[in-house]
């Protein structure tokens, strides 16, 4: 559930752009497992691939997938490169000033610190985070020295090579990495609650598309489909609806 920090003002496009098209284009990063990633066949995969496909099915929309780097994912939505952001993006007031959001399809969850030693000082040391996330914003205000990287993989590498004392990111992203590290990586300090859950990002003009997706998300919550997928991709300990 990455959280973009916006530094520029975006202009609204003409009303109903996405609904005027035959195909709704779903934009994702493809680099944030298990939310989204590129599989061995070069295709988008992950929790959000399943969610996006099911949303389009229930909303009776024809959709296609587009990948885009995280740091330009909102500007390229606004400029019309795709119609929807489905990329582990948490709903925040700051983003909502530039784009619109559906209700969340993933509940609010924890951000956490991971390091290679329990002795790390996460408020006075060097902490890595992905560029343009509210985890990065949180670290910058915490007293720690922030080092930012374009991709989540680089934030982990910075801890392993000694460039950073710890990484701060979504716990759901970090947990598999910790579990697979054979004790090399560990959670340290207390977890932090940030954001209002993960939602679809849309242009503010695309009100009809938002209504269709909101209705589909509601049905997926009511019949338990979302909870089943959350457990499938994130495990029994993940927060559900």
Coordinates of C-alpha atoms in Angstrom, one line a residue:
X1 CA 0.0 0.0 0.0
X2 CA 2.4 2.6 -1.1
X3 CA 1.5 6.2 -0.6
X4 CA 2.5 8.8 -3.2
X5 CA 3.6 12.3 -2.0
X6 CA 2.6 14.8 -4.6
X7 CA 4.6 17.9 -5.4
X8 CA 2.9 19.2 -8.5
X9 CA -0.6 20.3 -9.4
X10 CA -2.5 18.3 -12.0
X11 CA -5.2 19.6 -14.3
X12 CA -8.5 17.8 -14.8
X13 CA -9.2 16.4 -18.2
X14 CA -12.5 16.4 -20.1
X15 CA -15.4 14.6 -18.3
X16 CA -16.0 10.9 -18.9
X17 CA -12.8 10.2 -20.8
X18 CA -12.5 6.6 -19.6
X19 CA -16.2 5.8 -20.2
X20 CA -16.0 7.1 -23.7
X21 CA -13.4 4.5 -24.6
X22 CA -14.1 0.9 -25.6
X23 CA -11.3 -0.4 -23.3
X24 CA -10.5 0.7 -19.8
X25 CA -6.7 0.8 -19.2
X26 CA -5.5 -0.3 -15.8
X27 CA -2.2 1.2 -14.8
X28 CA 0.1 -0.7 -12.3
X29 CA 3.8 -0.6 -11.4
X30 CA 4.5 -4.3 -11.7
X31 CA 7.3 -4.1 -9.1
X32 CA 5.6 -4.4 -5.7
X33 CA 4.9 -8.1 -4.8
X34 CA 2.5 -9.5 -3.8
X35 CA 0.4 -6.5 -4.8
X36 CA 1.6 -6.5 -8.3
X37 CA 4.6 -7.9 -10.2
X38 CA 5.7 -9.2 -13.6
X39 CA 5.8 -13.0 -13.8
X40 CA 8.2 -15.3 -15.6
X41 CA 6.1 -14.9 -18.8
X42 CA 6.4 -11.1 -18.7
X43 CA 2.8 -10.7 -17.7
X44 CA 1.3 -8.6 -14.8
X45 CA 0.5 -10.8 -11.9
X46 CA -0.3 -10.6 -8.2
X47 CA -3.2 -9.7 -5.9
X48 CA -4.1 -6.6 -7.9
X49 CA -4.1 -8.5 -11.2
X50 CA -6.8 -10.8 -9.7
X51 CA -8.7 -7.8 -8.2
X52 CA -8.6 -5.8 -11.4
X53 CA -9.8 -8.6 -13.6
X54 CA -12.6 -9.4 -11.2
X55 CA -13.6 -5.7 -11.0
X56 CA -13.8 -5.4 -14.7
X57 CA -15.9 -8.6 -15.0
X58 CA -18.4 -7.5 -12.4
X59 CA -18.5 -3.9 -13.8
X60 CA -19.0 -5.4 -17.3
X61 CA -16.0 -3.6 -18.7
X62 CA -13.3 -4.6 -21.1
X63 CA -10.0 -3.8 -19.6
X64 CA -6.3 -4.1 -20.4
X65 CA -3.2 -3.7 -18.3
X66 CA -0.5 -1.1 -18.6
X67 CA 2.7 -0.8 -16.5
X68 CA 4.2 2.5 -15.4
X69 CA 7.0 3.6 -13.1
X70 CA 5.8 4.5 -9.7
X71 CA 7.2 8.1 -9.6
X72 CA 5.1 9.1 -12.6
X73 CA 2.1 7.0 -12.0
X74 CA -0.3 9.9 -11.1
X75 CA 0.9 12.4 -13.7
X76 CA 0.5 9.8 -16.4
X77 CA -3.1 9.0 -15.2
X78 CA -4.0 12.6 -15.4
X79 CA -2.4 13.0 -18.8
X80 CA -4.5 10.1 -20.2
X81 CA -1.9 7.3 -20.6
X82 CA -4.3 5.0 -18.8
X83 CA -7.6 5.3 -17.0
X84 CA -7.2 3.7 -13.5
X85 CA -4.3 3.3 -11.1
X86 CA -4.3 -0.1 -9.4
X87 CA -0.9 -0.2 -7.8
X88 CA -1.0 -0.6 -4.0
X89 CA -1.8 3.1 -3.7
X90 CA -3.2 4.2 -0.3
X91 CA -6.0 6.7 -0.2
X92 CA -4.6 10.0 1.2
X93 CA -6.0 13.6 1.5
X94 CA -3.0 14.9 -0.4
X95 CA -3.6 12.6 -3.4
X96 CA -7.3 13.3 -3.3
X97 CA -6.5 16.9 -4.2
X98 CA -5.3 15.8 -7.6
X99 CA -7.1 12.6 -8.4
X100 CA -10.2 10.7 -7.2
X101 CA -10.4 7.4 -5.4
X102 CA -12.9 4.6 -5.1
X103 CA -13.6 3.0 -1.8
X104 CA -10.7 0.8 -0.6
X105 CA -10.3 -2.8 -1.8
X106 CA -7.5 -3.5 0.7
X107 CA -8.0 -2.3 4.3
X108 CA -5.6 0.0 6.2
X109 CA -2.5 -1.9 7.2
X110 CA 0.8 -1.3 9.0
X111 CA 4.0 0.1 7.8
X112 CA 7.1 -1.4 9.5
X113 CA 10.9 -1.1 9.8
X114 CA 13.2 -3.9 8.7
X115 CA 16.9 -4.1 9.6
X116 CA 19.8 -6.5 10.0
X117 CA 20.2 -5.8 13.7
X118 CA 17.8 -5.2 16.6
X119 CA 20.1 -2.4 17.8
X120 CA 19.2 0.0 14.9
X121 CA 18.0 3.4 15.9
X122 CA 15.2 4.1 13.5
X123 CA 14.7 7.7 14.6
X124 CA 18.4 8.7 14.6
X125 CA 19.9 6.5 11.9
X126 CA 19.7 6.2 8.2
X127 CA 16.4 4.8 6.8
X128 CA 15.6 3.9 3.2
X129 CA 12.2 4.3 1.6
X130 CA 10.8 4.3 -1.9
X131 CA 10.6 7.8 -3.5
X132 CA 7.3 9.6 -3.4
X133 CA 5.7 7.5 -0.7
X134 CA 4.2 8.6 2.6
X135 CA 6.6 6.2 4.2
X136 CA 9.3 8.4 2.9
X137 CA 7.5 11.5 4.2
X138 CA 7.1 9.8 7.6
X139 CA 10.8 9.0 7.8
X140 CA 11.7 12.6 6.8
X141 CA 9.7 13.9 9.7
X142 CA 10.9 11.3 12.2
X143 CA 14.4 12.6 12.8
X144 CA 16.1 9.9 10.9
X145 CA 18.2 10.5 7.8
X146 CA 16.1 9.5 4.7
X147 CA 17.6 7.9 1.7
X148 CA 15.1 7.4 -1.2
X149 CA 15.2 5.0 -4.0
X150 CA 13.1 4.6 -7.2
X151 CA 12.1 1.0 -6.6
X152 CA 11.3 -1.1 -3.5
X153 CA 14.0 -3.6 -4.3
X154 CA 16.6 -0.9 -4.0
X155 CA 15.4 0.1 -0.5
X156 CA 16.1 -3.5 0.7
X157 CA 19.4 -3.6 -1.1
X158 CA 20.5 -0.4 0.7
X159 CA 20.0 -2.2 4.1
X160 CA 21.9 -5.3 2.9
X161 CA 24.9 -3.3 1.6
X162 CA 25.1 -1.0 4.6
X163 CA 23.9 2.2 2.9
X164 CA 20.9 2.3 5.2
X165 CA 20.4 1.1 8.8
X166 CA 16.8 0.1 8.1
X167 CA 14.0 0.2 5.5
X168 CA 10.5 1.5 6.2
X169 CA 7.7 0.2 4.0
X170 CA 4.4 -1.7 4.0
X171 CA 4.6 -4.6 6.3
X172 CA 2.7 -6.7 3.8
X173 CA 5.6 -6.1 1.3
X174 CA 8.3 -6.7 3.8
X175 CA 7.0 -9.8 5.5
X176 CA 7.9 -12.3 2.7
X177 CA 11.3 -10.8 2.4
X178 CA 11.9 -11.2 6.2
X179 CA 10.6 -14.8 6.2
X180 CA 12.8 -15.8 3.2
X181 CA 16.0 -14.2 4.6
X182 CA 16.9 -17.0 7.0
X183 CA 17.3 -14.5 9.9
X184 CA 19.3 -12.0 7.9
X185 CA 16.5 -9.4 8.0
X186 CA 14.2 -8.7 11.0
X187 CA 11.4 -6.4 12.0
X188 CA 12.5 -3.7 14.5
X189 CA 10.7 -0.9 16.4
X190 CA 7.0 -0.5 16.4
X191 CA 4.6 -0.7 13.5
X192 CA 3.0 2.5 12.2
X193 CA -0.5 3.0 10.8
X194 CA -0.5 5.2 7.7
X195 CA -3.1 5.8 5.0
X196 CA -6.8 4.8 4.6
X197 CA -6.4 1.6 2.8
X198 CA -5.8 0.9 -0.9
X199 CA -8.2 2.2 -3.5
X200 CA -8.3 2.7 -7.3
X201 CA -7.1 6.1 -8.5
X202 CA -9.1 7.8 -11.2
X203 CA -9.3 11.1 -12.9
X204 CA -11.7 13.4 -11.0
X205 CA -13.8 13.7 -14.2
X206 CA -14.5 10.0 -14.5
X207 CA -17.4 9.8 -12.1
X208 CA -19.3 7.1 -14.0
X209 CA -16.3 4.8 -14.0
X210 CA -15.9 5.4 -10.3
X211 CA -19.5 4.5 -9.6
X212 CA -19.2 1.2 -11.6
X213 CA -16.0 0.2 -9.7
X214 CA -17.4 1.2 -6.3
X215 CA -20.4 -1.0 -6.9
X216 CA -18.2 -3.9 -7.9
X217 CA -15.9 -3.4 -4.9
X218 CA -19.0 -3.4 -2.6
X219 CA -20.2 -6.7 -4.1
X220 CA -16.7 -8.2 -3.7
X221 CA -16.7 -7.3 0.0
X222 CA -20.2 -8.5 0.6
X223 CA -19.8 -12.0 -0.9
X224 CA -16.3 -12.5 0.7
X225 CA -14.3 -12.6 -2.6
X226 CA -11.9 -9.9 -1.5
X227 CA -11.2 -11.5 1.9
X228 CA -10.5 -14.8 0.2
X229 CA -8.0 -13.1 -2.2
X230 CA -6.3 -11.2 0.6
X231 CA -5.7 -14.4 2.6
X232 CA -4.5 -16.2 -0.6
X233 CA -1.9 -13.5 -1.4
X234 CA -1.0 -12.2 2.1
X235 CA -1.7 -15.0 4.5
X236 CA -4.0 -15.6 7.4
X237 CA -2.5 -12.8 9.5
X238 CA -3.4 -10.1 6.9
X239 CA -6.1 -7.6 7.7
X240 CA -9.4 -8.3 6.1
X241 CA -12.8 -6.7 5.8

